[in-house]
Structure formats: structure tokens, C-alpha cells
Coordinates of C-alpha atoms and ligand atoms in Angstrom, one line a residue:
X840 CA -38.4 -24.6 13.7
X841 CA -39.0 -26.4 17.0
X842 CA -35.6 -27.3 18.5
X843 CA -34.9 -30.2 20.8
X844 CA -32.1 -30.6 23.3
X845 CA -31.1 -34.2 22.3
X846 CA -28.1 -35.7 20.5
X847 CA -30.4 -37.3 17.9
X848 CA -32.0 -34.0 17.0
X849 CA -28.6 -32.2 16.7
X850 CA -27.4 -35.0 14.5
X851 CA -30.5 -34.7 12.3
X852 CA -29.9 -31.0 11.8
X853 CA -26.3 -31.8 10.8
X854 CA -27.4 -34.5 8.4
X855 CA -29.6 -32.0 6.6
X856 CA -27.0 -29.3 6.6
X857 CA -25.9 -28.6 3.0
X858 CA -22.6 -27.1 4.3
X859 CA -21.6 -30.0 6.5
X860 CA -18.7 -31.1 4.3
X861 CA -16.9 -27.8 4.8
X862 CA -15.9 -28.9 8.3
X863 CA -13.4 -31.4 6.9
X864 CA -11.6 -28.6 5.1
X865 CA -10.2 -27.2 8.4
X866 CA -7.6 -28.2 11.0
X867 CA -8.9 -28.4 14.5
X868 CA -6.7 -28.1 17.6
X869 CA -6.4 -31.5 19.4
X870 CA -7.3 -31.5 23.1
X871 CA -6.9 -34.8 25.2
X872 CA -6.4 -36.7 21.9
X873 CA -9.7 -35.4 20.4
X874 CA -10.6 -32.6 18.0
X875 CA -11.6 -29.5 20.0
X876 CA -15.1 -28.0 19.9
X877 CA -13.9 -24.7 18.6
X878 CA -16.1 -21.7 19.4
X879 CA -13.6 -18.9 18.9
X880 CA -13.9 -18.3 15.2
X881 CA -14.8 -14.8 16.1
X882 CA -11.3 -14.3 17.6
X883 CA -9.1 -16.4 15.3
X884 CA -10.7 -18.6 12.6
X885 CA -9.3 -22.1 12.0
X886 CA -6.7 -22.9 9.4
X887 CA -8.1 -24.2 6.1
X888 CA -6.2 -27.3 5.0
X889 CA -5.4 -25.6 1.7
X890 CA -3.7 -22.7 3.2
X891 CA -0.3 -24.3 3.4
X892 CA -0.3 -25.1 -0.3
X893 CA -1.3 -21.5 -1.2
X894 CA 1.5 -20.1 0.9
X895 CA 4.0 -22.7 -0.2
X896 CA 3.3 -21.8 -3.9
X897 CA 4.4 -18.3 -3.2
X898 CA 7.5 -19.4 -1.3
X899 CA 8.4 -21.7 -4.3
X900 CA 7.9 -18.9 -6.8
X901 CA 10.0 -16.6 -4.7
X902 CA 12.7 -19.3 -4.7
X903 CA 12.4 -19.9 -8.4
X904 CA 12.0 -16.3 -9.7
X905 CA 13.4 -13.9 -7.1
X906 CA 12.3 -10.4 -8.1
X907 CA 10.9 -11.7 -11.4
X908 CA 8.1 -13.2 -9.4
X909 CA 6.4 -9.8 -9.6
X910 CA 5.7 -10.7 -13.2
X911 CA 6.3 -14.5 -13.5
X912 CA 4.9 -16.0 -10.4
X913 CA 1.8 -18.2 -11.0
X914 CA -0.1 -15.3 -9.5
X915 CA 2.1 -12.3 -10.4
X916 CA 2.8 -10.4 -7.2
X917 CA 2.5 -7.0 -8.9
X918 CA -1.2 -7.6 -9.2
X919 CA -1.8 -10.1 -6.4
X920 CA -4.1 -7.8 -4.5
X921 CA -6.4 -7.5 -7.5
X922 CA -7.6 -11.1 -6.9
X923 CA -9.6 -10.0 -3.8
X924 CA -12.3 -7.4 -4.7
X925 CA -14.3 -9.9 -6.7
X926 CA -14.1 -12.5 -3.9
X927 CA -15.2 -9.9 -1.3
X928 CA -18.1 -8.2 -3.1
X929 CA -20.7 -10.7 -1.9
X930 CA -19.2 -10.8 1.6
X931 CA -19.4 -7.1 2.3
X932 CA -21.9 -6.0 -0.3
X933 CA -19.7 -3.6 -2.2
X934 CA -18.7 -3.1 -5.8
X935 CA -15.3 -4.4 -6.7
X936 CA -13.9 -0.9 -7.2
X937 CA -15.0 0.0 -3.7
X938 CA -12.9 -2.8 -2.1
X939 CA -9.2 -3.1 -1.4
X940 CA -7.2 -5.6 0.6
X941 CA -4.2 -4.0 2.4
X942 CA -2.4 -3.4 5.7
X943 CA -4.0 -4.4 9.0
X944 CA -7.3 -3.3 10.6
X945 CA -6.2 -0.5 12.9
X946 CA -3.9 0.9 10.2
X947 CA -6.8 1.0 7.8
X948 CA -9.0 2.6 10.4
X949 CA -6.5 5.4 10.8
X950 CA -6.0 5.8 7.0
X951 CA -9.7 6.1 6.4
X952 CA -10.1 8.5 9.3
X953 CA -7.3 10.5 7.7
X954 CA -9.7 11.0 4.8
X955 CA -13.1 11.0 6.4
X956 CA -12.3 12.7 9.7
X957 CA -11.5 16.3 8.8
X958 CA -12.7 18.2 11.9
X959 CA -13.3 21.9 11.9
X960 CA -14.0 24.3 14.9
X961 CA -17.7 23.9 14.0
X962 CA -17.9 20.2 13.2
X963 CA -15.5 18.0 15.1
X964 CA -17.4 15.4 17.1
X965 CA -17.2 11.7 16.6
X966 CA -20.1 9.5 17.7
X967 CA -19.4 5.9 18.5
X968 CA -20.5 3.1 20.7
X969 CA -19.5 2.9 24.4
X970 CA -17.2 0.0 25.0
X971 CA -15.9 -0.1 21.4
X972 CA -13.0 -2.5 20.9
X973 CA -10.0 -0.8 22.7
X974 CA -8.0 -0.3 19.5
X975 CA -10.8 1.7 18.0
X976 CA -11.1 3.8 21.2
X977 CA -7.4 4.6 21.0
X978 CA -7.8 5.4 17.3
X979 CA -10.7 7.8 17.9
X980 CA -9.0 9.4 20.9
X981 CA -5.6 9.9 19.1
X982 CA -7.3 11.2 15.9
X983 CA -9.0 13.8 18.0
X984 CA -5.7 14.8 19.6
X985 CA -3.9 14.7 16.3
X986 CA -6.2 17.4 15.0
X987 CA -5.8 19.4 18.2
X988 CA -9.1 18.5 19.9
X989 CA -9.7 17.3 23.4
X990 CA -11.0 13.7 23.1
X991 CA -13.2 14.1 26.2
X992 CA -15.3 16.7 24.4
X993 CA -14.9 15.2 20.9
X994 CA -15.6 11.5 21.2
X995 CA -19.3 11.0 22.2
X996 CA -20.1 7.5 23.3
X997 CA -23.6 6.1 23.1
X998 CA -24.1 3.3 25.7
X999 CA -26.9 1.0 27.0
X1000 CA -29.4 2.5 29.4
X1001 CA -28.9 1.7 33.0
X1002 CA -29.7 -2.0 33.7
X1003 CA -29.6 -2.9 30.0
X1004 CA -26.9 -4.5 27.9
X1005 CA -27.6 -3.6 24.4
X1006 CA -27.5 -0.1 22.8
X1007 CA -30.9 0.9 21.5
X1008 CA -31.0 2.1 17.9
X1009 CA -33.3 4.9 18.9
X1010 CA -30.7 6.2 21.4
X1011 CA -28.0 6.2 18.7
X1012 CA -30.2 8.0 16.3
X1013 CA -31.2 10.6 18.8
X1014 CA -27.6 11.2 19.9
X1015 CA -26.8 11.8 16.2
X1016 CA -29.6 14.4 16.0
X1017 CA -28.7 16.0 19.3
X1018 CA -25.1 16.6 18.2
X1019 CA -25.9 17.2 14.5
X1020 CA -24.5 20.7 14.2
X1021 CA -21.1 19.7 15.6
X1022 CA -20.9 16.2 14.1
X1023 CA -18.0 15.2 11.8
X1024 CA -18.2 11.5 11.9
X1025 CA -20.3 8.6 13.1
X1026 CA -18.4 5.4 13.5
X1027 CA -19.7 2.1 14.9
X1028 CA -18.7 -1.5 14.7
X1029 CA -21.0 -3.7 12.6
X1030 CA -21.1 -6.3 15.5
X1031 CA -20.0 -5.3 18.9
X1032 CA -17.1 -7.5 20.0
X1033 CA -18.3 -7.9 23.6
X1034 CA -22.0 -8.4 23.5
X1035 CA -22.4 -9.5 19.9
X1036 CA -25.0 -6.9 19.1
X1037 CA -25.5 -6.2 15.4
X1038 CA -26.0 -2.5 14.8
X1039 CA -28.6 -1.1 12.4
X1040 CA -26.0 0.1 10.0
X1041 CA -28.4 1.3 7.3
X1042 CA -30.3 3.6 9.6
X1043 CA -27.3 4.8 11.5
X1044 CA -25.7 5.8 8.2
X1045 CA -28.9 7.5 7.0
X1046 CA -29.0 9.6 10.3
X1047 CA -25.4 10.5 10.0
X1048 CA -25.8 11.8 6.5
X1049 CA -28.9 13.7 7.5
X1050 CA -26.8 15.3 10.2
X1051 CA -24.2 16.3 7.6
X1052 CA -21.6 13.8 8.9
X1053 CA -19.7 11.0 7.3
X1054 CA -20.4 7.4 8.5
X1055 CA -17.9 4.5 8.7
X1056 CA -18.0 1.0 10.2
X1057 CA -15.4 -1.3 11.8
X1058 CA -16.5 -4.7 10.5
X1059 CA -14.0 -6.9 12.3
X1060 CA -16.8 -9.0 13.8
X1061 CA -19.2 -8.6 11.0
X1062 CA -17.3 -9.6 7.8
X1063 CA -17.9 -13.2 7.0
X1064 CA -20.5 -13.4 9.7
X1065 CA -23.6 -11.3 8.9
X1066 CA -25.2 -10.0 5.7
X1067 CA -23.7 -6.7 4.7
X1068 CA -24.8 -4.2 2.0
X1069 CA -22.2 -1.4 2.3
X1070 CA -22.8 0.0 -1.1
X1071 CA -26.6 0.1 -0.9
X1072 CA -26.6 1.4 2.7
X1073 CA -24.5 4.3 1.4
X1074 CA -21.7 3.7 3.9
X1075 CA -18.8 6.1 3.3
X1076 CA -16.1 3.8 4.4
X1077 CA -15.5 0.6 6.3
X1078 CA -12.6 -1.7 7.3
X1079 CA -12.2 -5.2 8.7
X1080 CA -9.6 -7.8 9.6
X1081 CA -9.3 -11.2 7.9
X1082 CA -8.2 -13.4 10.8
X1083 CA -11.6 -13.7 12.7
X1084 CA -14.5 -15.1 10.7
X1085 CA -12.4 -14.9 7.5
X1086 CA -9.9 -17.6 8.6
X1087 CA -6.9 -16.0 7.1
X1088 CA -4.4 -16.5 9.9
X1089 CA -3.0 -14.5 12.8
X1090 CA -2.4 -10.9 12.0
X1091 CA -3.6 -11.6 8.4
X1092 CA -4.0 -8.8 5.8
X1093 CA -7.0 -6.6 6.3
X1094 CA -9.6 -5.0 4.0
X1095 CA -11.2 -1.6 3.4
X1096 CA -14.2 -0.2 1.6
X1097 CA -14.6 3.3 0.2
X1098 CA -18.0 4.1 -1.4
X1099 CA -18.1 4.6 -5.1
X1100 CA -19.1 8.2 -4.7
X1101 CA -15.8 9.0 -3.1
X1102 CA -13.3 6.8 -4.9
X1103 CA -12.8 9.1 -7.9
X1104 CA -12.5 12.2 -5.8
X1105 CA -8.9 13.3 -6.1
X1106 CA -9.5 16.2 -3.8
X1107 CA -10.2 14.1 -0.8
X1108 CA -7.3 14.3 1.6
X1109 CA -5.4 11.1 2.2
X1110 CA -2.1 9.7 3.3
X1111 CA -0.5 8.4 0.2
X1112 CA 2.0 5.8 -0.9
X1113 CA 3.3 4.5 -4.2
X1114 CA 0.9 1.6 -4.4
X1115 CA -2.0 4.0 -4.5
X1116 CA -0.5 5.7 -7.6
X1117 CA -2.0 5.4 -11.1
X1118 CA -0.9 2.1 -12.4
X1119 CA 0.0 3.1 -16.0
X1120 CA 2.6 5.6 -14.8
X1121 CA 3.5 4.4 -11.4
X1122 CA 7.0 3.2 -12.5
X1123 CA 7.9 6.5 -14.0
X1124 CA 8.5 7.3 -10.4
X1125 CA 7.5 11.0 -10.9
X1126 CA 6.9 13.6 -8.3
X1127 CA 3.2 14.5 -7.6
X1128 CA 0.8 11.9 -6.3
X1129 CA -1.9 10.8 -8.7
X1130 CA -4.3 8.3 -7.0
X1131 CA -5.9 5.3 -8.7
X1132 CA -9.6 6.1 -9.0
X1133 CA -10.7 3.1 -7.1
X1134 CA -10.4 2.0 -3.4
X1135 CA -6.9 1.0 -4.5
X1136 CA -6.0 4.6 -4.4
X1137 CA -5.7 4.4 -0.6
X1138 CA -3.0 1.7 -0.8
X1139 CA 0.4 2.6 0.6
X1140 CA 2.6 -0.4 0.1
X1141 CA 3.1 -3.2 -2.2
X1142 CA 1.2 -6.4 -1.5
X1143 CA 2.2 -8.7 1.5
X1144 CA 1.9 -11.7 -0.7
X1145 CA 2.5 -14.4 1.9
X1146 CA -0.4 -13.3 4.1
X1147 CA -2.5 -12.6 1.0
X1148 CA -1.9 -16.2 -0.1
X1149 CA -3.5 -17.4 3.2
X1150 CA -6.4 -14.9 2.6
X1151 CA -6.9 -16.2 -0.9
X1152 CA -7.1 -19.8 0.3
X1153 CA -9.8 -18.9 2.8
X1154 CA -11.8 -16.7 0.4
X1155 CA -11.9 -19.5 -2.2
X1156 CA -13.7 -21.6 0.4
X1157 CA -16.2 -18.7 1.1
X1158 CA -16.8 -18.5 -2.7
X1159 CA -17.6 -22.3 -2.8
X1160 CA -19.8 -22.2 0.3
X1161 CA -21.6 -19.0 -0.7
X1162 CA -22.1 -16.1 1.8
X1163 CA -25.9 -16.3 1.7
X1164 CA -25.8 -20.0 2.7
X1165 CA -23.3 -19.2 5.4
X1166 CA -25.5 -16.5 6.9
X1167 CA -28.5 -18.8 7.0
X1168 CA -26.6 -21.5 8.7
X1169 CA -24.9 -19.1 11.1
X1170 CA -28.3 -17.8 12.2
X1171 CA -29.6 -21.3 12.7
X1172 CA -26.5 -22.3 14.8
X1173 CA -26.9 -19.3 17.0
X1174 CA -30.6 -19.8 17.3
X1175 CA -30.0 -23.4 18.4
X1176 CA -27.4 -22.2 20.9
X1177 CA -29.9 -19.6 22.2
X1178 CA -32.4 -22.4 22.7
X1179 CA -30.0 -24.7 24.5
X1180 CA -29.0 -21.9 26.9
X1181 CA -32.7 -21.2 27.6
X1182 CA -33.2 -24.9 28.2
X1183 CA -30.3 -24.9 30.7
X1184 CA -31.9 -22.0 32.6
X1185 CA -35.3 -23.6 32.5
X1186 CA -34.2 -26.9 33.8
X1187 CA -32.0 -25.6 36.6
X1188 CA -33.3 -24.3 39.9
X1189 CA -32.6 -20.7 39.1
X1190 CA -31.5 -18.7 36.1
X1191 CA -27.7 -18.7 35.9
X1192 CA -26.9 -17.5 32.4
X1193 CA -28.1 -14.3 30.9
X1194 CA -27.5 -14.0 27.2
X1195 CA -26.7 -10.3 26.6
X1196 CA -26.8 -10.7 22.8
X1197 CA -30.1 -9.5 21.3
X1198 CA -31.9 -12.5 19.8
X1199 CA -33.2 -10.4 16.9
X1200 CA -29.9 -8.6 16.1
X1201 CA -27.1 -11.2 16.3
X1202 CA -24.6 -12.9 14.1
X1203 CA -22.9 -16.2 15.1
X1204 CA -21.7 -15.0 18.5
X1205 CA -23.6 -15.2 21.8
X1206 CA -22.3 -13.6 24.9
X1207 CA -23.3 -15.3 28.2
X1208 CA -23.3 -13.2 31.3
X1209 CA -22.6 -15.8 34.0
X1210 CA -24.8 -15.1 37.0
X1211 CA -23.4 -18.1 38.9
X1212 CA -20.5 -20.5 38.6
X1213 CA -19.0 -18.6 35.7
X1214 CA -15.4 -19.7 36.2
X1215 CA -16.4 -23.3 37.0
X1216 CA -18.4 -23.5 33.8
X1217 CA -15.5 -22.0 31.8
X1218 CA -13.0 -24.4 33.4
X1219 CA -15.3 -27.4 32.7
X1220 CA -15.6 -26.4 29.1
X1221 CA -11.9 -26.2 28.8
X1222 CA -11.4 -29.6 30.5
X1223 CA -13.9 -31.1 28.0
X1224 CA -12.2 -29.8 24.9
X1225 CA -14.3 -26.8 24.3
X1226 CA -12.5 -23.6 23.3
X1227 CA -14.6 -20.5 24.1
X1228 CA -13.4 -17.2 25.5
X1229 CA -13.7 -15.4 28.8
X1230 CA -14.1 -11.6 29.0
X1231 CA -13.9 -9.7 32.3
X1232 CA -15.8 -9.4 34.5
X1233 CA -18.1 -12.5 33.9
X1234 CA -18.8 -13.0 30.2
X1235 CA -18.2 -16.1 28.1
X1236 CA -18.3 -15.5 24.4
X1237 CA -19.3 -18.4 22.2
X1238 CA -19.3 -18.3 18.4
X1239 CA -20.4 -21.3 16.5
X1240 CA -19.5 -20.6 12.9
X1241 CA -21.1 -22.0 9.8
X1242 CA -18.1 -23.3 8.0
X1243 CA -16.8 -25.7 10.6
X1244 CA -19.2 -25.9 13.6
X1245 CA -22.0 -28.4 13.9
X1246 CA -25.3 -28.6 15.8
X1247 CA -23.8 -31.5 17.6
X1248 CA -21.0 -29.2 18.9
X1249 CA -23.7 -27.0 20.4
X1250 CA -25.5 -30.0 21.9
X1251 CA -22.3 -31.1 23.7
X1252 CA -21.6 -27.6 24.9
X1253 CA -25.0 -27.6 26.6
X1254 CA -24.4 -31.1 28.1
X1255 CA -21.1 -30.1 29.6
X1256 CA -22.6 -27.1 31.3
X1257 CA -25.6 -29.1 32.6
X1258 CA -23.1 -31.3 34.4
X1259 CA -21.5 -28.3 36.2
X1260 CA -24.9 -26.9 37.2
X1261 CA -26.1 -30.2 38.6
X1262 CA -23.0 -30.7 40.8
Ligands
PLP2492 C1 -10.2 -7.6 16.5 C2 -10.5 -6.1 16.4 C3 -9.5 -5.2 16.2 C4 -8.0 -5.7 16.1 O1 -7.2 -4.7 15.4 P1 -5.9 -5.2 14.7 O2 -5.5 -3.9 14.0 O3 -6.3 -6.2 13.7 O4 -5.0 -5.7 15.7 C5 -9.8 -3.9 16.1 N1 -11.1 -3.5 16.2 C6 -12.1 -4.3 16.4 C7 -13.5 -3.8 16.5 C8 -11.8 -5.7 16.5 O5 -12.9 -6.5 16.7

């Protein structure tokens, strides 16, 4: 499609957008008396207007039933977590039995590494991306130490080549080959939080398996954003949070995926809790852990129903909108944003924004390296009711998301920046 940098054109795209009505299902922060242009759905998604009712229902049932709510609540709490796998299958591309909603993201990362990172003297290395999200870096480092290995020799980071911003797939695959004999685990994000690069999960996973290693993904910035096929890609495990693109509230309950080929394997080591115990006999409270033969077998604790209620409110909206439709619109939004930024560069005297997100491997987020006037641009955006985010040293991350952002949002974003440049 040929884009145009005009308000009319942006409005025409919005008029043709089959998802346009979903915008009214969310609350927007108010800035200077007006709804903000919210571009940080990659950091904390907006609140659906239905969330309060979903949470309130559980508070009411708690008030009405006390402990009996485990059985008599409108959605009995004993099985509340069972509502989620069917809602998440299309979002992550997994079978229902491969998916479980539990804990929080970094907790799940550690739990899954407890199973899938079993280093030996021969095979102990972890390959990951350079500049992984800090929590992940600390998880990898501490897991290495936990098993008695020196993180400096254990955690192998693959980074961009000098002068480049994205990590080449070929470099990842060759690092996996190079370390194959000592490799225990390959773990990447699905979408890098800083530059927005989407990794080639299918081929990374294939290379990891050829090297005799397990492969896992942290999908914090991928879930609810890009197309995922965890089952078909043969991914061993994955985890994600629900408060970014999944709009389930600050610190919301997280998710995990464990491939079908592993879920029935009772010999896999794991850290266990009572909620992972076989359901039929769980309440006999006997000694000797017997895991559920699905991803639920990795659960530790009973369900945090209040945060799960918020998660359910949001996933019901995803179900209505359809993940496929969301991916298509998300790509179009970020393509339009790409175009607008190119236009800004073209019409100013010199290039002042470098988009470091690869155009052919991106989700909703674009990361703009500000070659000039970075802070001024960021300040002007803020003053004009645009919420984006600043990452040191000079990157502005912008994520128009398909459920509640419009093409007009992007047009205004470009217009505000133009004013700063022309000053
Ligand atoms: C957002 C994010 C986290 C945050 O972890 P929490 O445990 O949810 O606080 C971790 N890893 C990645 C890759 C993230 O993007």
C-alpha cells in the first residue's frame, strides 16, 4: 500500500479498519484534558473497561461464599486457571495442554530453567542475546552460579556486529554451532525489548536441537504482538508476562508453555508444589509428588484469582478481536509509523532519526535512535499528550498496538515531531 502523510489519509485507514471499535473498550490516561496518545502498550497495556467488573465479581463471590468460593463462585476458584489455555492457544500457537497461567514472568523463567537447564561438566553453556532484558540476564547468571558454574564462561551472548544494531540470524546460528559440544540451553527473547527485533525462533530452535541443546524463549514482548507457533516450531519451553501487550494489569499473572513431548515426562526434574499434583488425588495430601501430565504439572501455588480475573477480561477481548486480525493490523500500524519517520527524515535537512528496528522483522514496536534533539522531541511528545518511552542513551520506543491505537495517532505523532525539527 502507498502511504501518505496526511490527516485525511490516516483517517481513511481508520475508517477501513475492522478493529476500530475495540479502541472504545479501553480507558486512556487523560493529559491536559484530552485522551493521551498511548504508545506504551509494550510496557503496560491499557485497562479494558470490563476489567473492573471481572475483578469485582470475584470480590463479591469472596464476600458471599468465603472459602466455599473455591467450589461455588460463578467461576469456581479451584479450577479458575483452567479457563486460560483455550484462550491462549491461538495467541502463542500451542496446544491447550502445553499452556499454563501461573506466577510471574521471572519466576516462571527460573522454574522452567530448573527443568531445562541441567548443566553437566561437558554441557553447561547457555547461548542468549546480548542486551537481554536485565531480569533475564540475572536469571541466566544466577542459574549458572546456582549449579556451580562461572557465569562469565557459561553465558555466551550473541550481539550485533560493530556498527550494526540488530543481531544477524546467521551469527546466532553459527554461535550455536561453534559451542555445540558444550551447549546446554539456547534462550532468546521472541522480540528484543530494546530494539524491537523479532528473532527467527523457528530456526534458532532447530539449530539448538541439532546441537543437542534445549531451546526456550522469553515472550514478554512477543505474546499478543506477533504470530507465534510454539508447538510447530518445536520450542521446548517459553514464558511471558500478561501486563504488556496482554493488557492484564500491573504485575499481572504470567504464562508458560512446555512442549507436548515433555509434559508427560515424570522423570524431568522440576521444583514442585501442591497445585502441580495430580488433581484426582491432590486432596489426599499424601507424601510423594505426582505431577499432572500437562503444563499444569509445573504449577506451585493455587490460583491468584484477582489478577487472573483481570487477565480473563483482557483475553476475552483478544478472543473477540482474533489474534490473526490483530497481527495484520499491528504490522500495518508499524509500517505506517516507519513510513512517517522516513518522511520526517526526508523532509528535514539531515537525517535525525535512525530506526534500529528491522523493517522485515518487527512487531508493533519501533525503536528510534535519536541522532539529534532526542530529549527535545521526547519532551515535546510528552507536552502534547503522547506517552512513549525513553531508553538510555538515546532511544525512544514507540509501540502502536492494534487493539487501541489508530493511524491518526501515528499521524499526530509525526506532526508533533515535525514541529520540533522545524524550530
Ligand atoms: C518485561 C520483561 C520482564 C519483566 O519481568 P517480571 O518478572 O514480569 O517483572 C522480564 N523479561 C523480559 C524479556 C521482559 O520484557
